[in-house]
mmCIF file of C-alpha atoms in Angstrom:
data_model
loop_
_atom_site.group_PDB
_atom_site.id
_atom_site.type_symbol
_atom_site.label_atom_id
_atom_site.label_comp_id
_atom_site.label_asym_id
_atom_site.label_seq_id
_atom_site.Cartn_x
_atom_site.Cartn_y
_atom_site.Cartn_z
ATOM 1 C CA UNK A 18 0.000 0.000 0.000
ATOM 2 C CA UNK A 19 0.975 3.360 -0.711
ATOM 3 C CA UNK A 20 1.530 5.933 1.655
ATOM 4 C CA UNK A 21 0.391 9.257 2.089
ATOM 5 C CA UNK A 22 2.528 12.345 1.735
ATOM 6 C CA UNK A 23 1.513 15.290 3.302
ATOM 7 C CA UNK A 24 2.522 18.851 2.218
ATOM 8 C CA UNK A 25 2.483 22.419 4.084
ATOM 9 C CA UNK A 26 0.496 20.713 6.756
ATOM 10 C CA UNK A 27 -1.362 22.665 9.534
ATOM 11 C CA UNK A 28 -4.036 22.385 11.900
ATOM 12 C CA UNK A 29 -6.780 22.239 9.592
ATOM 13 C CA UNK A 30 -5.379 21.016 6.545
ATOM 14 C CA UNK A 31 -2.764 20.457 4.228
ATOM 15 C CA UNK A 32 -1.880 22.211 1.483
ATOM 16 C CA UNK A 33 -1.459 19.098 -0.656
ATOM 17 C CA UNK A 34 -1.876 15.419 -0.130
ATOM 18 C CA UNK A 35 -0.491 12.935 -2.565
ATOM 19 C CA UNK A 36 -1.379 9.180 -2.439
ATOM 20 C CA UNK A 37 -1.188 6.473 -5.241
ATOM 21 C CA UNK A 38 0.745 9.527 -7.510
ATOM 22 C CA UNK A 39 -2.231 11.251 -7.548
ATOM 23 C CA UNK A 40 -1.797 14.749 -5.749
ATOM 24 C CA UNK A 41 -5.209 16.633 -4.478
ATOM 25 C CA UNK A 42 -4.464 20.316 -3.345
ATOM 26 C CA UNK A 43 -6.300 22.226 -1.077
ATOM 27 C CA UNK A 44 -9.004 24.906 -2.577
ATOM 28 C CA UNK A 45 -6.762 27.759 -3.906
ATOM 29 C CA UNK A 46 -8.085 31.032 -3.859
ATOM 30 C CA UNK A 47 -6.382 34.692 -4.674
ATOM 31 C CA UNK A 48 -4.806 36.635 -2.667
ATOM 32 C CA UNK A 49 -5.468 39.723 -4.214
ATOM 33 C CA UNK A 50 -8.806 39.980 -3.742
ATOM 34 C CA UNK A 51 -9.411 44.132 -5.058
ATOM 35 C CA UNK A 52 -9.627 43.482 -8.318
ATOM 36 C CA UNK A 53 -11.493 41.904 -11.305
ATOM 37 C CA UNK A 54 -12.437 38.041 -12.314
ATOM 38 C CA UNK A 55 -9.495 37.802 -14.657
ATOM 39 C CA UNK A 56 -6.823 39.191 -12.295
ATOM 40 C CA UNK A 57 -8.112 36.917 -9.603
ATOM 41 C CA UNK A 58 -7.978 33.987 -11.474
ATOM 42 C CA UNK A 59 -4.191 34.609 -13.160
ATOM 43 C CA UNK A 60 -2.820 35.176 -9.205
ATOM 44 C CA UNK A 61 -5.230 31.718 -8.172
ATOM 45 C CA UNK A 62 -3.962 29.687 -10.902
ATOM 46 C CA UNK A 63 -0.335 30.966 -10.221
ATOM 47 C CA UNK A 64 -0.648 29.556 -6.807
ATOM 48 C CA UNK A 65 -2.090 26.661 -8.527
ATOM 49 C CA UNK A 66 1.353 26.252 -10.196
ATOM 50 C CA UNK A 67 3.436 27.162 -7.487
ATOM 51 C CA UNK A 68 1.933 23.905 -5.146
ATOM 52 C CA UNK A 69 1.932 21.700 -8.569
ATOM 53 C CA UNK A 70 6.024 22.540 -8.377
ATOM 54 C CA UNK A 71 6.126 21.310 -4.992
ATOM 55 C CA UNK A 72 4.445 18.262 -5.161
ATOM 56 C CA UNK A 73 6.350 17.340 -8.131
ATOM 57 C CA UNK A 74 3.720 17.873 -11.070
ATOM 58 C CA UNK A 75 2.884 21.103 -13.392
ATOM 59 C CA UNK A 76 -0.284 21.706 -15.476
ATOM 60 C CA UNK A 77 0.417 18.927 -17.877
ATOM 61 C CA UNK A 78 -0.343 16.500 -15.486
ATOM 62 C CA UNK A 79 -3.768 17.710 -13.738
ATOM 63 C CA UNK A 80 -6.114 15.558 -13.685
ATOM 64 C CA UNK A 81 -9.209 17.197 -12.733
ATOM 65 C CA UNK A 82 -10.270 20.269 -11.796
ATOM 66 C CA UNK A 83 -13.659 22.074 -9.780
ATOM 67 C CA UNK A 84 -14.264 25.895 -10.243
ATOM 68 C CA UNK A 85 -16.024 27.496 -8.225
ATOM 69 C CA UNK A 86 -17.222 31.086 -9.028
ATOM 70 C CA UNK A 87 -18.868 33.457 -6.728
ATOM 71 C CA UNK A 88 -21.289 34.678 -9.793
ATOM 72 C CA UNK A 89 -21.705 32.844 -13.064
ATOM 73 C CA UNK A 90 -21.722 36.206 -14.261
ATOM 74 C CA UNK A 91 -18.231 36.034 -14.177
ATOM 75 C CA UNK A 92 -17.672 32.605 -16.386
ATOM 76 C CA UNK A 93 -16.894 33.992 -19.529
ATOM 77 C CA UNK A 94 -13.845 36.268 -17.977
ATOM 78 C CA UNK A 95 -13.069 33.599 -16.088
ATOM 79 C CA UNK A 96 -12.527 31.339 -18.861
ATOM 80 C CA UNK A 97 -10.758 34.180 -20.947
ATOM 81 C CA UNK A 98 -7.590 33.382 -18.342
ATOM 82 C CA UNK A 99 -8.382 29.855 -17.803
ATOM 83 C CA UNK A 100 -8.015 29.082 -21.369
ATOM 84 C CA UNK A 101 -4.708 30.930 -22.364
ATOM 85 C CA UNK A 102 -3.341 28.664 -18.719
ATOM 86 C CA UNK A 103 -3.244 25.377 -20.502
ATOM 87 C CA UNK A 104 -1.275 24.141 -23.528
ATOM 88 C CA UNK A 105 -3.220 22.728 -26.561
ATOM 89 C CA UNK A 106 -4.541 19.132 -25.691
ATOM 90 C CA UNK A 107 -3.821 19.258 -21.959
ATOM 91 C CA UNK A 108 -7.401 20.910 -20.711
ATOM 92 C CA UNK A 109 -7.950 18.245 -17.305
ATOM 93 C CA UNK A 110 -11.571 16.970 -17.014
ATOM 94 C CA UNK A 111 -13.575 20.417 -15.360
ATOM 95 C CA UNK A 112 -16.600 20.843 -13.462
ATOM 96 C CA UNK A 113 -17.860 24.915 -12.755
ATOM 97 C CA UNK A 114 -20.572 25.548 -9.698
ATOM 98 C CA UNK A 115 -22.040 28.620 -8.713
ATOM 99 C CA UNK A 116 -21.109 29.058 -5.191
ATOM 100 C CA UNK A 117 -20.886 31.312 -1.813
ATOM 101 C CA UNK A 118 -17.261 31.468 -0.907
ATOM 102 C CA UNK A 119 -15.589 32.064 2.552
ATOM 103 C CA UNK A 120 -15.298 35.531 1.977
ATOM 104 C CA UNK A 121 -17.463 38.011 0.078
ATOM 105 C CA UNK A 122 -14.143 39.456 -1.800
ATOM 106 C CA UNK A 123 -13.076 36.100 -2.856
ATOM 107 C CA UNK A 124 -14.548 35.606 -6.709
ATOM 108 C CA UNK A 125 -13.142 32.563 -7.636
ATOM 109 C CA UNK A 126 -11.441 29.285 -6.021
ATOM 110 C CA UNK A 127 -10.277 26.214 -7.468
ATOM 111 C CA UNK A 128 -10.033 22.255 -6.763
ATOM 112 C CA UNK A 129 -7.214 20.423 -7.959
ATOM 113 C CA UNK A 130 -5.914 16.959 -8.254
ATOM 114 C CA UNK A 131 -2.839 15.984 -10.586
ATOM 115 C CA UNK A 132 -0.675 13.067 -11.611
ATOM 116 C CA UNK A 133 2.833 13.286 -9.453
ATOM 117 C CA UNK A 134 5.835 12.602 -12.368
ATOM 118 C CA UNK A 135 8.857 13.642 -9.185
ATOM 119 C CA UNK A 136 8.744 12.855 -6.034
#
């Protein structure tokens, strides 16, 4: 059996957890948070890339991925960065919900899980 590696962890979660070469990060959200859809979700999926690094995968390699938008009003801008973020034929499977986020400034946050190629 494999075991489970646990990244960045702290009292209520890690920041990644990787079992079976499959790594699942925590929801990522942006830390700039005074700004529009599309600048939130370039600094979100920067952080995105950022934890992929550290657990030994990159954008290639992700698996699947939940959106979650504070508005769907904000889809199509939200797709205008998400699109340009992956390389041709390497768009992970996607599901995008509608939903109330832990803070009113937040307008986007993402799920993640990827294949591991280091460890």
């Amino acid at each position: 059996m494999s075991e489970i590696t646990r990244h960045s962890t702290g009292p209520r979660m890690s920041k990644a957890t990787v079992f079976n070469g499959v790594a699942y990060l925590c929801g990522q959200v942006p830390d700039n948070t005074d700004c529009d859809i599309c600048d939130q979700a370039r600094n979100m999926l920067e952080k995105v890339d950022t934890l992929l690094k550290e657990v030994g995968s990159d954008r290639k390699h992700v698996l699947s991925v939940i959106v979650y938008l504070r508005d769907m009003k904000d889809f199509a801008g939200f797709n205008s960065v998400w699109d340009t973020w992956f390389e041709s034929g390497f768009a992970p499977a996607r599901a995008c919900v509608e939903a109330r986020l832990a803070r009113p400034e937040l307008l986007c946050e993402v799920s993640v899980q990827a294949a591991v190629i280091a460890e």
